[in-house]
Amino acid sequence: MATPAVMLQGTGSNVGKSLIVAGLCRLFARRGLTVRPFKAQNMSNNAAAVAGGEIGRAQALQARAARAEPTVHMNPVLLKPESDRGAQIIVQGRRHGHLDARDFTGRRKALMPFVLGSFAKVCEGADLVIVEGAGSPAEINLRAGDIANMGFATEADVPVVLVGDIDRGGVIASLVGTHAVLDEADRAMVRGFLVNKFRGDPALFAAGMTAIAERTGWQPLGLLPWLPEASRLPAEDALDLTGTGRKPGDTFIVAAPVLPRIANFDDLDPLRLEEGVSLVLVPPGRPIPSDADLIVLPGSKATIADLAHLRDEGWDIDILAHVRRGRRVVGLCGGYQMLGRTIADPEGIEGTAGVVPGLGLLDIDTVLTGDKTVRPVEAVHAGTGYAVTAYEIHLGRSEGPDCMRAPFRVAGEREGAMSPDGLVIGTYLHGMFAADDFRRAFLAQASGGTFRASLAYERSIEEALDRLAAHVGRHMDVAALLAIAQERGGESIR
C-alpha cells in the first residue's frame, strides 16, 4: 500500500515552497504523524552534512521541522553551482563529479532510479511524505527527462499542489498560464493551488482566487499572508540574503563580502539575528565598511574564482587595512583557504591547474584535492572549552605553522588556524556561530568586552518553526491537502 504523499510545485523559483513544506512538516509532526520531507533535485550551494553525505540546507530544515533525522535520501540529487554553466553533482549524498548544464539535461533520466529509490526509502515507516518541486513545471522546455517536477510526480504517482507568489505580481497569470502550457497528463496531476506571500486584506483577492479556480478547475487551498518571522529561518538561495543595512542603535558591526559562489551562508544567520549586531552584506561595487568590528569571509563553491573576484572588487585592500587597525577576520571554509599564503589546484578541480597567492593573513598553504570531506562534528573551542556542534563540507587540506594555534579541537585533533596576534582565524567548521556560549564569548572578546550577546539561536529556530506551522494551519485548507495526499492510498490520516 502506497504512503500518502503530496507534492508542492511552484509557478517559479522562490515562491515559498520550501518554507511551506517546513511549516506543514512541523504542523503534522505536532499532530503526532510521522511525516517526512523529500525533494528529488535541488540546486543550492547551501548544504548540510548528514549521516552518509550532504543534502540541501532546506531539506535539513524541513527534517528538523518534521522532528526527523535528516538523511541523504531526502534530497537524492543536489546540484552545487561552480560557474554559470556548470555544477558539482551530489547523488545520494556523495560527490559524482562535475556536469555542464547541457550535459545534465541529457543525463537526468539516468538519475531517476536513484530518485525513486530514495523516495521509497523516505516513505518507509512514514504516515505522510511532503514533496517539494524545483523551479517550475511551466518550464516545458525541460520536461523531457525531468526528475524534479512533473517527471517525478507522474513516475511516483504523487498528486500536485501548485504554489504561486502574489508578492512578485502576476500571480493569476502565472497559475493560469502554468495550466495552459502543461500537457494533459501533467495537468491532470494538479489537484489544487495556493497563493503565497499576500499582504493586506484577504477579501480583496477573493475574486482572484475564484478566477484562478474557474480557469483551471483546480481547488483553492489557501491564501497565505506574508509572514515576517519566516526571515529568521535559514535561506536556501543566495538571492534570499538579507541584512545589507544597519539597524539603528546596533553597537557591533559585522561585514561579509557577497561572493559570486557564496556557500553555506546560513553560517551568518546567528550574527544577523543577534540583538545589537548589524550584519552588513557587502555587494559588488561597494567597499567593506571601515568601521566594521569583524569581517567574515564566508564559504565558497569556487574558492579560486571568488578570490579573484574579491581582489577585483578591491576587498583585499579593505581586509588588510582592517587587520592593520587591529580588528578581527574570520574565514570559514573557502574563506579560510583564501586567508592563507597559497591555494594550489594541481588536479584542475576548479579550472586550470596551478597555484594562486592567497591574502597572506594566515601562515598556511592549501592544496585542493578530489577527496571531499563531509561530516558532522563535535568540536571544542580551544580558548574557552565551549562545545560547538558543527559540520564540514570541503575539498582540500590546509597546513602550516598557524595550524599549531588551531582555534578548535575535533576528536582531540587541531582544527583550523590562527595568526600569532589572534586577530585572524580560519576554520573548516560550518555552524560554529550557532553555538550560543561560543558566540557570546567570541563577540565579547572581539568587542573588547563591551558587547554582550543574548540570542538563544536554536530555541529561536524552534519558535520560528512553530509559528510557521500555526500560520500554515490557520490559512490553508489542511483537511483538503490531506485528502489529496490520501489519493495514493495508505491508512486514513487526519
XYZ file of C-alpha atoms in Angstrom:
494
model
C 0.000 0.000 0.000
C 1.462 3.371 -1.062
C 2.366 6.004 1.520
C 0.164 9.121 1.366
C 2.100 11.948 -0.266
C 1.547 15.333 -1.843
C 3.937 17.434 -3.923
C 4.195 21.225 -3.776
C 5.385 22.656 -7.070
C 5.763 26.353 -7.862
C 4.997 28.726 -10.693
C 8.651 29.747 -10.387
C 11.651 29.707 -8.091
C 11.479 31.455 -4.714
C 7.684 31.340 -4.400
C 7.992 29.967 -0.867
C 7.667 26.208 -1.414
C 10.493 25.295 0.953
C 9.051 27.152 3.933
C 5.505 25.959 3.284
C 6.810 22.378 3.289
C 8.685 23.090 6.525
C 5.538 24.567 8.059
C 3.472 21.562 7.033
C 6.088 19.165 8.380
C 6.016 20.854 11.787
C 2.211 21.105 11.732
C 1.717 17.384 11.106
C 4.537 16.381 13.461
C 2.770 18.293 16.224
C -0.360 16.282 15.410
C 1.575 13.104 16.070
C 2.107 11.998 12.476
C 5.360 10.509 11.214
C 5.950 12.989 8.413
C 8.979 13.202 6.119
C 10.158 15.806 3.575
C 11.507 14.935 0.127
C 12.979 16.912 -2.753
C 14.195 14.924 -5.753
C 16.532 17.580 -7.097
C 17.805 20.753 -5.506
C 20.193 23.403 -6.797
C 21.913 25.248 -3.980
C 25.325 25.936 -2.509
C 23.742 25.977 0.930
C 24.160 22.379 2.064
C 24.010 20.383 5.283
C 26.190 17.467 6.335
C 24.174 14.438 7.464
C 24.976 10.806 8.048
C 26.245 9.468 4.710
C 26.857 12.751 2.909
C 25.224 16.099 2.179
C 21.784 17.422 1.253
C 20.273 20.822 0.617
C 20.018 23.022 3.692
C 16.277 23.453 3.062
C 15.686 19.699 3.351
C 17.679 19.580 6.578
C 15.470 22.349 7.954
C 12.347 20.500 6.792
C 13.565 17.336 8.514
C 14.083 19.340 11.686
C 10.556 20.709 11.319
C 9.298 17.125 10.981
C 11.312 16.141 14.067
C 13.032 13.538 11.918
C 16.671 12.615 11.462
C 17.815 14.066 8.115
C 19.078 11.524 5.585
C 20.700 11.673 2.169
C 17.521 10.167 0.691
C 15.504 13.296 1.480
C 17.388 15.094 -1.322
C 18.964 12.457 -3.588
C 20.210 14.876 -6.278
C 21.911 18.108 -5.244
C 23.472 20.450 -7.804
C 26.044 22.881 -6.408
C 26.804 25.622 -8.981
C 30.502 26.256 -9.571
C 30.025 28.615 -12.534
C 27.206 30.000 -14.665
C 27.268 26.848 -16.785
C 28.427 24.040 -14.555
C 27.851 22.449 -11.180
C 29.148 19.776 -8.876
C 26.613 16.971 -8.712
C 25.838 15.152 -5.471
C 23.907 11.869 -5.736
C 22.533 10.330 -2.551
C 24.938 12.432 -0.513
C 28.147 11.733 -2.426
C 30.072 13.749 -4.991
C 29.650 12.399 -8.527
C 31.885 14.893 -10.299
C 31.108 17.970 -12.373
C 28.453 18.431 -15.038
C 27.970 21.179 -17.578
C 24.389 22.417 -17.828
C 23.984 20.927 -21.288
C 25.282 17.534 -20.170
C 22.938 17.434 -17.194
C 19.892 17.987 -19.384
C 20.741 14.825 -21.267
C 21.762 12.766 -18.230
C 18.865 13.485 -15.885
C 16.933 10.422 -16.989
C 19.699 8.146 -15.685
C 19.209 9.684 -12.228
C 15.527 8.751 -11.944
C 16.236 5.278 -10.446
C 18.259 6.952 -7.665
C 15.422 9.404 -7.072
C 12.730 6.730 -6.945
C 14.887 4.511 -4.722
C 15.418 7.357 -2.276
C 11.723 8.234 -2.308
C 10.886 4.642 -1.411
C 13.342 4.839 1.499
C 11.767 8.065 2.765
C 8.304 6.529 2.549
C 9.279 3.573 4.744
C 7.507 3.903 8.078
C 6.062 7.338 7.263
C 2.415 8.336 7.676
C 2.861 11.178 5.194
C 5.534 12.470 2.805
C 5.529 16.082 1.647
C 7.454 16.549 -1.570
C 8.895 19.809 -2.853
C 9.430 20.511 -6.536
C 12.185 22.664 -8.036
C 11.792 25.698 -10.237
C 8.543 25.372 -12.168
C 6.722 22.743 -14.249
C 5.889 25.594 -16.628
C 9.448 25.274 -17.979
C 8.171 22.775 -20.514
C 11.413 23.000 -22.481
C 12.934 20.983 -19.603
C 10.122 18.415 -19.367
C 11.895 15.595 -21.241
C 13.868 13.601 -18.679
C 12.601 15.762 -15.809
C 13.186 14.354 -12.323
C 12.315 17.431 -10.262
C 8.684 18.252 -11.036
C 6.136 16.519 -13.260
C 8.609 13.858 -14.317
C 8.845 12.720 -10.716
C 5.155 13.291 -9.914
C 3.940 11.116 -12.791
C 6.562 8.404 -12.243
C 5.883 8.163 -8.491
C 2.147 8.911 -8.818
C 2.203 11.825 -6.368
C -0.611 14.411 -6.688
C 0.478 18.045 -7.027
C -0.486 21.356 -5.449
C 0.766 24.427 -7.312
C 2.081 27.447 -5.366
C 2.035 30.995 -6.735
C 3.707 34.103 -5.294
C 1.454 37.164 -5.256
C 4.170 39.432 -3.847
C 6.092 39.474 -7.134
C 2.911 40.288 -9.102
C 1.063 38.476 -11.873
C 0.010 35.516 -9.738
C -3.229 34.916 -11.668
C -1.329 34.832 -14.950
C 1.384 32.578 -13.509
C -1.082 29.986 -12.187
C -3.476 30.079 -15.140
C -0.510 30.233 -17.525
C 1.036 27.141 -15.984
C -2.296 25.346 -16.500
C -2.258 26.447 -20.137
C 1.235 25.198 -21.007
C 1.140 21.827 -19.228
C 0.194 18.858 -21.360
C -2.989 16.997 -20.491
C -1.332 14.239 -18.466
C 0.721 16.664 -16.360
C -2.231 18.997 -15.884
C -4.234 16.090 -14.508
C -1.668 15.621 -11.731
C -2.503 19.034 -10.240
C -5.305 18.932 -7.670
C -5.190 22.379 -6.161
C -3.347 25.661 -5.769
C -2.043 28.011 -3.073
C -1.332 31.730 -3.266
C 1.571 32.744 -1.029
C 3.019 35.984 0.415
C -0.201 38.038 0.392
C -0.147 41.494 2.019
C -3.325 43.312 3.047
C -6.983 42.350 3.375
C -7.575 38.798 2.037
C -11.117 39.795 0.991
C -9.563 41.959 -1.719
C -8.271 38.859 -3.508
C -11.340 36.648 -3.117
C -12.352 37.321 -6.711
C -8.813 36.476 -7.810
C -8.954 33.054 -6.111
C -12.300 32.408 -7.807
C -10.925 33.449 -11.197
C -7.982 31.045 -10.903
C -10.253 28.175 -9.841
C -12.693 28.803 -12.678
C -9.988 28.973 -15.330
C -8.048 25.909 -14.127
C -10.562 23.659 -12.429
C -8.125 23.362 -9.521
C -9.241 23.520 -5.907
C -8.183 26.647 -3.978
C -6.375 25.508 -0.837
C -5.467 28.801 0.723
C -4.275 32.386 0.579
C -1.194 32.604 2.826
C -0.336 36.052 4.215
C 3.200 37.346 4.317
C 4.981 36.029 7.423
C 7.858 38.300 8.556
C 9.076 35.683 11.073
C 9.998 33.399 8.166
C 13.116 35.522 7.656
C 14.507 34.066 10.885
C 14.842 30.648 9.236
C 17.858 29.663 7.103
C 17.530 30.742 3.476
C 18.034 28.298 0.609
C 19.166 30.667 -2.118
C 21.839 33.368 -2.071
C 19.221 35.645 -3.662
C 17.392 35.473 -0.317
C 20.292 37.030 1.584
C 19.116 39.958 3.662
C 20.662 42.270 6.202
C 22.606 44.623 3.925
C 21.620 47.650 6.033
C 22.447 48.710 9.542
C 19.923 48.576 12.338
C 19.600 51.751 14.410
C 21.290 51.500 17.778
C 23.443 48.474 16.945
C 26.856 48.589 18.544
C 28.704 45.753 16.788
C 29.196 45.708 13.011
C 29.916 42.501 11.087
C 30.768 42.785 7.382
C 30.685 39.899 4.921
C 31.501 40.329 1.218
C 28.946 38.622 -1.018
C 30.999 36.421 -3.330
C 29.576 35.106 -6.625
C 29.668 31.468 -5.421
C 28.997 32.084 -1.756
C 28.175 28.834 0.031
C 26.691 27.821 3.376
C 25.812 31.426 4.037
C 23.465 30.427 6.855
C 26.679 30.460 8.912
C 25.922 34.180 9.184
C 22.352 33.807 10.492
C 23.170 33.758 14.228
C 25.091 37.008 13.769
C 22.277 38.542 11.706
C 19.680 37.673 14.348
C 21.748 38.720 17.367
C 20.299 41.771 19.105
C 22.750 44.670 18.828
C 24.619 43.245 15.810
C 24.318 44.656 12.300
C 25.295 42.207 9.580
C 26.368 44.205 6.538
C 26.394 42.028 3.422
C 28.711 43.901 1.074
C 27.582 43.707 -2.575
C 29.863 44.141 -5.585
C 30.811 47.741 -6.236
C 30.911 48.763 -2.576
C 33.845 48.802 -0.139
C 33.886 46.848 3.082
C 32.884 49.364 5.801
C 35.939 50.784 7.510
C 34.186 50.814 10.875
C 33.370 47.089 10.844
C 34.311 45.342 14.073
C 34.542 41.949 12.371
C 34.916 40.738 8.777
C 33.676 37.247 7.963
C 34.823 35.629 4.728
C 32.107 33.042 4.073
C 32.352 29.714 2.312
C 32.686 29.449 -1.445
C 31.914 26.793 -4.034
C 34.685 28.156 -6.281
C 37.397 29.424 -3.961
C 39.988 30.470 -6.543
C 37.484 32.268 -8.776
C 35.882 34.000 -5.792
C 39.315 35.053 -4.511
C 39.984 36.669 -7.890
C 36.610 38.427 -7.665
C 37.457 39.626 -4.153
C 40.635 41.192 -5.495
C 38.837 42.725 -8.480
C 36.480 44.456 -6.036
C 39.404 45.803 -4.005
C 38.157 43.966 -0.937
C 41.622 42.522 -0.315
C 42.859 46.060 0.360
C 39.934 46.677 2.718
C 40.631 43.445 4.617
C 44.340 44.175 5.030
C 43.553 47.701 6.279
C 41.000 46.237 8.691
C 43.645 43.968 10.230
C 46.145 46.830 10.443
C 43.556 48.687 12.537
C 43.690 45.791 14.998
C 40.323 44.305 14.096
C 39.342 40.702 13.539
C 38.792 38.498 10.488
C 37.217 35.057 10.432
C 37.464 32.833 7.357
C 35.019 29.947 7.016
C 35.861 27.005 4.738
C 36.633 28.618 1.362
C 37.155 31.918 3.182
C 39.681 30.127 5.416
C 41.567 28.933 2.351
C 41.662 32.480 0.948
C 43.361 33.792 4.101
C 46.471 31.637 3.594
C 49.650 32.134 1.571
C 48.734 29.984 -1.416
C 45.957 27.830 -2.859
C 47.160 25.027 -5.122
C 44.871 23.173 -7.515
C 47.165 20.533 -9.053
C 44.292 18.478 -10.487
C 42.425 21.420 -12.019
C 39.356 20.753 -9.875
C 38.228 24.383 -10.045
C 39.516 25.063 -13.547
C 43.056 25.438 -14.842
C 45.622 23.601 -12.722
C 48.044 25.869 -10.890
C 48.824 27.834 -7.737
C 47.441 31.248 -6.777
C 48.523 33.545 -3.941
C 46.148 33.968 -1.012
C 45.694 37.028 1.170
C 48.688 36.042 3.311
C 46.993 36.693 6.640
C 47.496 33.122 7.840
C 50.742 31.179 7.579
C 49.154 28.179 5.859
C 49.004 26.676 2.395
C 46.012 24.886 0.894
C 46.022 22.072 -1.655
C 42.725 21.244 -3.346
C 42.222 17.509 -3.834
C 39.462 15.351 -5.236
C 38.649 13.785 -1.880
C 35.726 15.599 -0.288
C 35.263 15.842 3.457
C 31.604 15.759 4.509
C 30.884 15.109 8.163
C 29.040 16.396 11.210
C 31.464 17.102 14.052
C 31.517 17.877 17.750
C 34.253 20.403 18.417
C 35.670 22.235 21.419
C 36.828 25.843 21.288
C 40.429 25.865 22.442
C 40.234 29.266 24.120
C 37.141 28.725 26.255
C 36.443 24.999 26.312
C 32.942 25.606 24.993
C 31.378 22.835 22.930
C 30.474 23.555 19.300
C 28.241 21.327 17.175
C 29.253 21.911 13.566
C 29.883 20.241 10.223
C 32.489 20.154 7.465
C 31.882 20.184 3.702
C 35.048 20.940 1.761
C 37.625 19.901 -0.781
C 41.297 20.188 0.078
C 43.502 20.419 3.137
C 45.265 23.357 4.784
C 48.578 23.081 6.631
C 51.180 25.447 8.057
C 52.646 26.950 11.239
C 49.453 28.830 12.160
C 47.628 25.496 12.422
C 49.604 24.932 15.618
C 47.421 27.663 17.154
C 44.226 25.957 15.996
C 41.094 27.598 17.440
C 39.251 24.274 17.767
C 39.782 20.643 18.648
C 37.854 17.845 16.903
C 38.270 14.359 18.391
C 41.433 15.631 20.079
C 42.962 16.894 16.805
C 43.707 20.517 15.954
C 41.244 22.175 13.571
C 41.746 25.496 11.837
C 44.449 28.131 12.189
C 45.043 31.417 13.993
C 47.519 34.244 13.463
C 50.095 34.941 16.210
C 48.224 38.057 17.360
C 44.880 36.209 17.401
C 43.206 38.680 15.051
C 42.790 36.285 12.108
C 41.078 32.919 12.462
C 40.309 30.298 9.841
C 38.291 27.115 10.177
C 36.515 24.450 8.147
C 33.725 24.297 10.750
C 30.358 25.457 9.458
C 27.720 26.379 12.011
C 30.051 27.417 14.821
C 28.244 30.719 15.451
C 25.043 28.767 16.197
C 26.649 27.667 19.495
C 25.384 30.282 21.951
C 28.161 30.017 24.548
C 30.922 30.205 21.941
C 29.276 33.064 20.052
C 28.791 35.090 23.222
C 32.410 34.595 24.274
C 33.723 35.366 20.799
C 31.717 38.585 20.398
C 32.657 39.710 23.892
C 36.336 39.239 23.110
C 36.064 40.838 19.653
C 34.399 43.902 21.185
C 36.919 44.244 23.982
C 34.298 43.153 26.488
C 31.771 45.856 25.596
C 29.231 43.670 23.747
C 27.002 41.082 25.412
C 25.208 38.634 23.132
C 21.832 37.326 24.270
C 20.339 35.298 21.407
C 19.333 31.685 22.100
C 19.719 30.699 18.471
C 18.486 27.102 18.400
C 15.475 27.988 20.505
C 14.681 30.860 18.131
C 14.646 28.426 15.181
C 12.247 26.106 17.003
C 9.967 29.005 17.871
C 10.000 30.232 14.271
C 9.071 26.748 13.005
C 6.197 26.569 15.477
C 4.913 29.961 14.349
C 5.248 28.917 10.720
C 3.247 25.752 11.401
C 0.494 27.727 13.126
C 0.447 30.216 10.236
C 0.117 27.489 7.598
C -2.540 25.672 9.601
C -4.564 28.840 10.051
C -4.604 29.926 6.412
C -4.581 26.642 4.468
C -7.279 24.016 3.962
C -5.236 21.305 5.647
C -8.054 18.742 5.542
C -8.279 19.127 1.773
C -4.489 18.791 1.459
C -4.565 15.541 3.444
C -7.384 14.242 1.260
C -5.235 14.913 -1.806
C -2.266 13.110 -0.228
C -4.559 10.205 0.626
C -5.262 9.586 -3.052
C -2.098 7.465 -3.201
C -3.603 5.105 -0.620
C -2.454 4.129 2.830
C -4.309 4.255 6.111
C -6.605 7.176 6.771
C -4.841 10.237 8.226
C -6.341 13.332 9.798
